XYZ file of C-alpha atoms in Angstrom:
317
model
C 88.590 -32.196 57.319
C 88.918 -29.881 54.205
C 86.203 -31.977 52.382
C 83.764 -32.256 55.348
C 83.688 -28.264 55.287
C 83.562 -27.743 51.592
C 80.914 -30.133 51.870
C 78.727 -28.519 54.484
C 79.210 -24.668 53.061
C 77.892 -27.000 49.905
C 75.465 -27.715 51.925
C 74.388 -24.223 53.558
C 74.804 -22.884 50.163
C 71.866 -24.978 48.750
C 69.903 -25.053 51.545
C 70.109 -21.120 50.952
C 68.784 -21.188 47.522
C 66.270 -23.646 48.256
C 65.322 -20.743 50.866
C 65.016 -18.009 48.219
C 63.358 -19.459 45.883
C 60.456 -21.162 48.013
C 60.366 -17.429 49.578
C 60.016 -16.129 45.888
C 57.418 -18.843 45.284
C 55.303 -17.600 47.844
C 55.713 -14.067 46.902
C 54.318 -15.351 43.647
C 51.330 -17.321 45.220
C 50.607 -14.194 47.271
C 50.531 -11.957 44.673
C 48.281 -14.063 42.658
C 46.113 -14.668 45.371
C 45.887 -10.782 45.586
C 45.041 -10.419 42.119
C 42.184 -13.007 42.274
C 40.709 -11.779 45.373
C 40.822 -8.327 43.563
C 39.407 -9.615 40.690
C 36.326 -11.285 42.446
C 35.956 -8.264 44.115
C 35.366 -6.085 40.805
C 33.315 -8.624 39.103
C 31.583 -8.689 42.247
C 30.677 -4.818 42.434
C 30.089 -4.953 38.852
C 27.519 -8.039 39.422
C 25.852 -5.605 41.754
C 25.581 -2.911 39.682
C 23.587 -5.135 37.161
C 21.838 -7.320 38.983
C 20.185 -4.791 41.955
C 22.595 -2.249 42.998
C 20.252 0.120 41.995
C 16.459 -0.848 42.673
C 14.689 0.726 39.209
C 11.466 -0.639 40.160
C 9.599 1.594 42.463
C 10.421 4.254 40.088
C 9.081 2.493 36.450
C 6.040 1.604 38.554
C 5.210 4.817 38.823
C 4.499 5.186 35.412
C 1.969 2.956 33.547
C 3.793 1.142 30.783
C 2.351 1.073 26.910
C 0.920 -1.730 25.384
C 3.359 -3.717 23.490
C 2.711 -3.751 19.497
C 1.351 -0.957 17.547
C -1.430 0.947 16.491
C -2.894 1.223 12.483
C -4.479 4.622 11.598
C -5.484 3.877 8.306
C -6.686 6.542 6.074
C -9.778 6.342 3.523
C -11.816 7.701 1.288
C -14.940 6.121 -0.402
C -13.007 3.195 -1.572
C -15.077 0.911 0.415
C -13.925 -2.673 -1.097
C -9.786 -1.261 -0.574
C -10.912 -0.971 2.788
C -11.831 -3.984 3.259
C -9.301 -5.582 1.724
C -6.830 -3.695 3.416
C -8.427 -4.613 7.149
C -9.016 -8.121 6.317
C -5.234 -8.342 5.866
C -3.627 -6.148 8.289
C -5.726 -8.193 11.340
C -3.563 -11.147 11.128
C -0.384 -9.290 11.594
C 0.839 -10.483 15.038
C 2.057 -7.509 16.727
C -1.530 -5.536 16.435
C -3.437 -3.952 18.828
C -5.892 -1.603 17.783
C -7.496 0.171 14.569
C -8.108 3.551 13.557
C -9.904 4.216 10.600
C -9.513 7.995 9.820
C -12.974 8.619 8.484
C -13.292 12.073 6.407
C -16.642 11.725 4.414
C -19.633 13.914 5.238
C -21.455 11.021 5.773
C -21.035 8.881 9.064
C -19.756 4.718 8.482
C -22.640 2.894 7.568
C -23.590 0.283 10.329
C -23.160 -2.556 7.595
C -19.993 -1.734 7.175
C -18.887 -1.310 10.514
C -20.584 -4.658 11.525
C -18.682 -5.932 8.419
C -15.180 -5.215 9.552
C -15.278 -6.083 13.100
C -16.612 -9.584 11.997
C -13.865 -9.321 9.534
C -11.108 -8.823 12.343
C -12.909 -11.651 14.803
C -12.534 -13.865 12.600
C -8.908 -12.994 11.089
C -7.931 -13.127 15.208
C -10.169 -16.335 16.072
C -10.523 -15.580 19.682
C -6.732 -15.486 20.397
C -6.717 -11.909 21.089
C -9.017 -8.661 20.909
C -8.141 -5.855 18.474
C -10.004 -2.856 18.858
C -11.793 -1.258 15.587
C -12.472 1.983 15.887
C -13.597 4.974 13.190
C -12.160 8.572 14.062
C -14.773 10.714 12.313
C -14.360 14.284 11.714
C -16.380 16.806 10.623
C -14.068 18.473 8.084
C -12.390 16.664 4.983
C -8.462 17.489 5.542
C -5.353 15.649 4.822
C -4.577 16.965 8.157
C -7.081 14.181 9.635
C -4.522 11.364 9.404
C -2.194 12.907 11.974
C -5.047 14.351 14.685
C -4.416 13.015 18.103
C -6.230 9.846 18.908
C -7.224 9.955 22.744
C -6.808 6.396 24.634
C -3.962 5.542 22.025
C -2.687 2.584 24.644
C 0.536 1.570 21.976
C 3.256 3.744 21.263
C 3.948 2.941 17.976
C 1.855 3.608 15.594
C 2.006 2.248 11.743
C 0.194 5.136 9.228
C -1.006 3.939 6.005
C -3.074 4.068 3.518
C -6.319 2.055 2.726
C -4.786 1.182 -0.859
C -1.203 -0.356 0.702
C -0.787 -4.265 1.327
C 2.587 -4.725 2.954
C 2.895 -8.205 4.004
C 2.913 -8.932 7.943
C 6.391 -10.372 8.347
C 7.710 -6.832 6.571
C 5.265 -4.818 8.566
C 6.755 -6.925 11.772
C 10.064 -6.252 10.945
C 9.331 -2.931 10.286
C 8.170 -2.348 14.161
C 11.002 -4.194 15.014
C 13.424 -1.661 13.472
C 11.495 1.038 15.010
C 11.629 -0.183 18.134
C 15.398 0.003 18.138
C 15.034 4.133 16.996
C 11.647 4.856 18.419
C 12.204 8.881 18.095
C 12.710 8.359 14.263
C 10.575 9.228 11.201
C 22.351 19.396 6.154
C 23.115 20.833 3.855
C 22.363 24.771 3.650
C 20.320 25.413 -0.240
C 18.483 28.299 -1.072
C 16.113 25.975 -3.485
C 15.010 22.253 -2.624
C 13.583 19.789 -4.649
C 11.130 17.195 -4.259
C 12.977 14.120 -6.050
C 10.927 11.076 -5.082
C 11.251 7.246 -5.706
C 13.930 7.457 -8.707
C 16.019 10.096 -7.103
C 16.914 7.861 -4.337
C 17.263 5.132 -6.516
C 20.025 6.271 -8.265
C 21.738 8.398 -5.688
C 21.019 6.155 -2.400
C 20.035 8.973 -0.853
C 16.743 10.115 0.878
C 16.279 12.312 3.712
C 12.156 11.343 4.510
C 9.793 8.715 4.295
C 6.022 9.091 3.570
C 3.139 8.600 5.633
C 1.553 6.440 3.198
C 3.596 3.451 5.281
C 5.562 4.350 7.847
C 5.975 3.529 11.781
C 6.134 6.880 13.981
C 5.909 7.317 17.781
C 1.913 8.813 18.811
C 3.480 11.442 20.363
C 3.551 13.101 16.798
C 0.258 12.625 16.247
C -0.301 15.288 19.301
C 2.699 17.606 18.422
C 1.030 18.069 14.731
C -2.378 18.739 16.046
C -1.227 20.982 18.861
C 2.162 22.404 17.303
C 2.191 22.408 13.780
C 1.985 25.946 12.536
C -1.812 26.909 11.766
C -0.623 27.829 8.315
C 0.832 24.914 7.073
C -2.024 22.877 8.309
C -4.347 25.375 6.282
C -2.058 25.220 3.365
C -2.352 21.259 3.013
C -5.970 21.391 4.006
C -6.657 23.878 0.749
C -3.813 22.043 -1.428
C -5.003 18.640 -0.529
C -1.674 17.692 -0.884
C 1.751 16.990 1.311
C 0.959 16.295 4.842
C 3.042 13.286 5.238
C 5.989 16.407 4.201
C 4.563 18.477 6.648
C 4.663 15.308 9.366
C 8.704 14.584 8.004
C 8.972 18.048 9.145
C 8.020 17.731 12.293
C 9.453 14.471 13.211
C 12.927 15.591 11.907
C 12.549 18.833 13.500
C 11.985 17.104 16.769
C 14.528 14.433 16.802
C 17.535 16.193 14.760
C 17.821 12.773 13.153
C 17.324 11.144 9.780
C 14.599 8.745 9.171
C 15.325 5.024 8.673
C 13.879 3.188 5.418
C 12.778 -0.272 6.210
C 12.984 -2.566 2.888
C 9.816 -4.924 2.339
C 7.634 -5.539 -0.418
C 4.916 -3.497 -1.260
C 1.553 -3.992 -3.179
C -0.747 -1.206 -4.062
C -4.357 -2.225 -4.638
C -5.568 0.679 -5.786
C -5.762 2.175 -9.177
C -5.411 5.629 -8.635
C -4.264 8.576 -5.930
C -2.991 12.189 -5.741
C 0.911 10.984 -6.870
C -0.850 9.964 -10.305
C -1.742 13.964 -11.061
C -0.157 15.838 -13.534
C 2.418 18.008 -11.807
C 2.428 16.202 -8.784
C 6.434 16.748 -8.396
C 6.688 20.322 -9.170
C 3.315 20.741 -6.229
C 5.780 18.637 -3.662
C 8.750 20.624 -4.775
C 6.468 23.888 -3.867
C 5.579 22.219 -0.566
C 8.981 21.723 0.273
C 10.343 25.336 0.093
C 6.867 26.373 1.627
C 8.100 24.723 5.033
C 11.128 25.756 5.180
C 10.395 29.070 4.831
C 8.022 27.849 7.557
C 10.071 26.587 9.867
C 13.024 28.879 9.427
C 15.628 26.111 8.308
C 15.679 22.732 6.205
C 15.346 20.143 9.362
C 15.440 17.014 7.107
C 19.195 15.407 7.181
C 19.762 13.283 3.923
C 20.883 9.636 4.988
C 21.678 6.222 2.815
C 21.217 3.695 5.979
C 18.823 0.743 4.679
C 17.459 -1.813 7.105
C 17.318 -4.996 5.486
C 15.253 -8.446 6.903
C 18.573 -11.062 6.566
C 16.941 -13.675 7.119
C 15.401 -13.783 3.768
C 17.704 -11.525 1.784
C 19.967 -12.902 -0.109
C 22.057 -9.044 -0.918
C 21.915 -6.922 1.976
């Protein structure tokens, strides 16, 4: 008798535990239902949020969009054959749209050389796509010219050089690609700046502008120094003939609060001579320098060391 009820409190005893712990189990399953229910439910709102939670386009559409690629203003002067050269290379680049040729000489282009470059540029495209040539003539010879507004500009960017600069297309690509990822980009308190140049940022890794002799820049800049640049800086470079592309480092700093960004790429320079070869051409920058900042009230140029650098066919970054 004593056995049969040890054996069935055995019994109740088990069946007890076996109780608990299926309770326990479901407890378990419940809760981790719970948790993936909850779970769907976040990944679902955050779904939303990306794909359509918010409907953005009745609002872009608004707007007319800008041509992708980018715009050349390329500046000249009587160097005919650099010209040419110059345009016969820059019309293969992929990403180009249009062509501004910033035309200074008190003579108007000559139709044989206007009929020579657009044949040159259909037939460097082949059909595939239309780039628009296009001389900007003024009636006064300024440094100032490069950086006039260009009305109908339908790209954004916009790549300034000059006539005597070959950069290949691949650099000039990744160039626009680097700008497209800071498209607002072109301190220390001194009482006396100086104009270092190339070998100053050589050794110190250090620059705080880059020059409008190759450079991408946004073409809102291009209205902002005709319509905003002080009246006598403008006439300062215009009698100097020298240090616009400071003047435009100015601006775009001044705007942005940021540093430029140097793009590395190889660089060939056709021509044989230019305003950097003249005696005292560092001490006239250094002159420039202080000039605008006096100008401007402040130094707006921030000194940086970032480098962007192609990988794909560097082999030190």
């Amino acid at each position: 008798m004593r056995g049969t009820l040890l054996a069935n409190r055995r019994g109740v005893q088990r069946f007890r535990q076996l109780a608990i712990t299926a309770i326990k189990s479901s407890k378990i399953k419940l809760l981790l239902l719970c948790c993936i229910a909850f779970t769907i439910l976040v990944v679902g709102t955050r779904a939303s949020d990306f794909m359509g939670g918010t409907n953005y386009s009745d609002s872009v559409d608004q707007f007319p969009l800008p041509e992708k690629g980018y715009a050349i203003v390329m500046n000249t002067w009587k160097r005919y054959d650099l010209l040419k050269q110059s345009i016969s290379h820059y019309s293969s680049c992929a990403g180009l749209k249009s062509i501004h040729i910033v035309w200074s000489e008190p003579n108007p282009p000559s139709d044989s050389l206007s009929k020579f470059l657009n044949h040159v540029v259909e037939s460097k495209t082949k059909g595939l796509k239309k780039i628009k040539l296009s001389f900007d003539i003024n009636k006064e010879d300024s440094l100032n010219n490069r950086f006039k507004e260009i009305s109908g500009l339908k790209t954004d960017a916009v790549f300034s050089i000059d006539d005597d600069v070959i950069f290949p297309c691949s650099s000039v690509e990744f160039a626009f690609k680097v700008w497209q990822s800071a498209p607002d980009a072109m301190q220390g308190k001194k009482d006396y700046y100086t104009y270092g140049g190339w070998w100053s940022v050589w050794w110190t890794g250090t620059y705080s502008m880059v020059l409008s002799k190759a450079a991408f820049f946004n073409k809102k800049y291009l209205r902002l120094y005709t319509n905003e640049m002080p009246a006598s800086i403008k006439e300062f470079v215009t009698k100097n003939r020298n240090c616009e592309d400071i003047a435009m480092s100015f601006l775009v700093a001044n705007a942005t609060g940021a540093p430029p960004i140097w793009v590395k790429g190889k660089i060939h320079e056709i021509g044989s001579t230019g305003i950097s070869s003249l005696g005292g051409h560092s001490e006239k920058r250094t002159g420039c320098l202080n000039r605008f900042v006096a100008e401007f009230g402040r130094m707006p140029l921030l000194p940086t060391t970032v480098k962007a650098v192609d990988s794909r066919i560097a082999w030190f970054w």
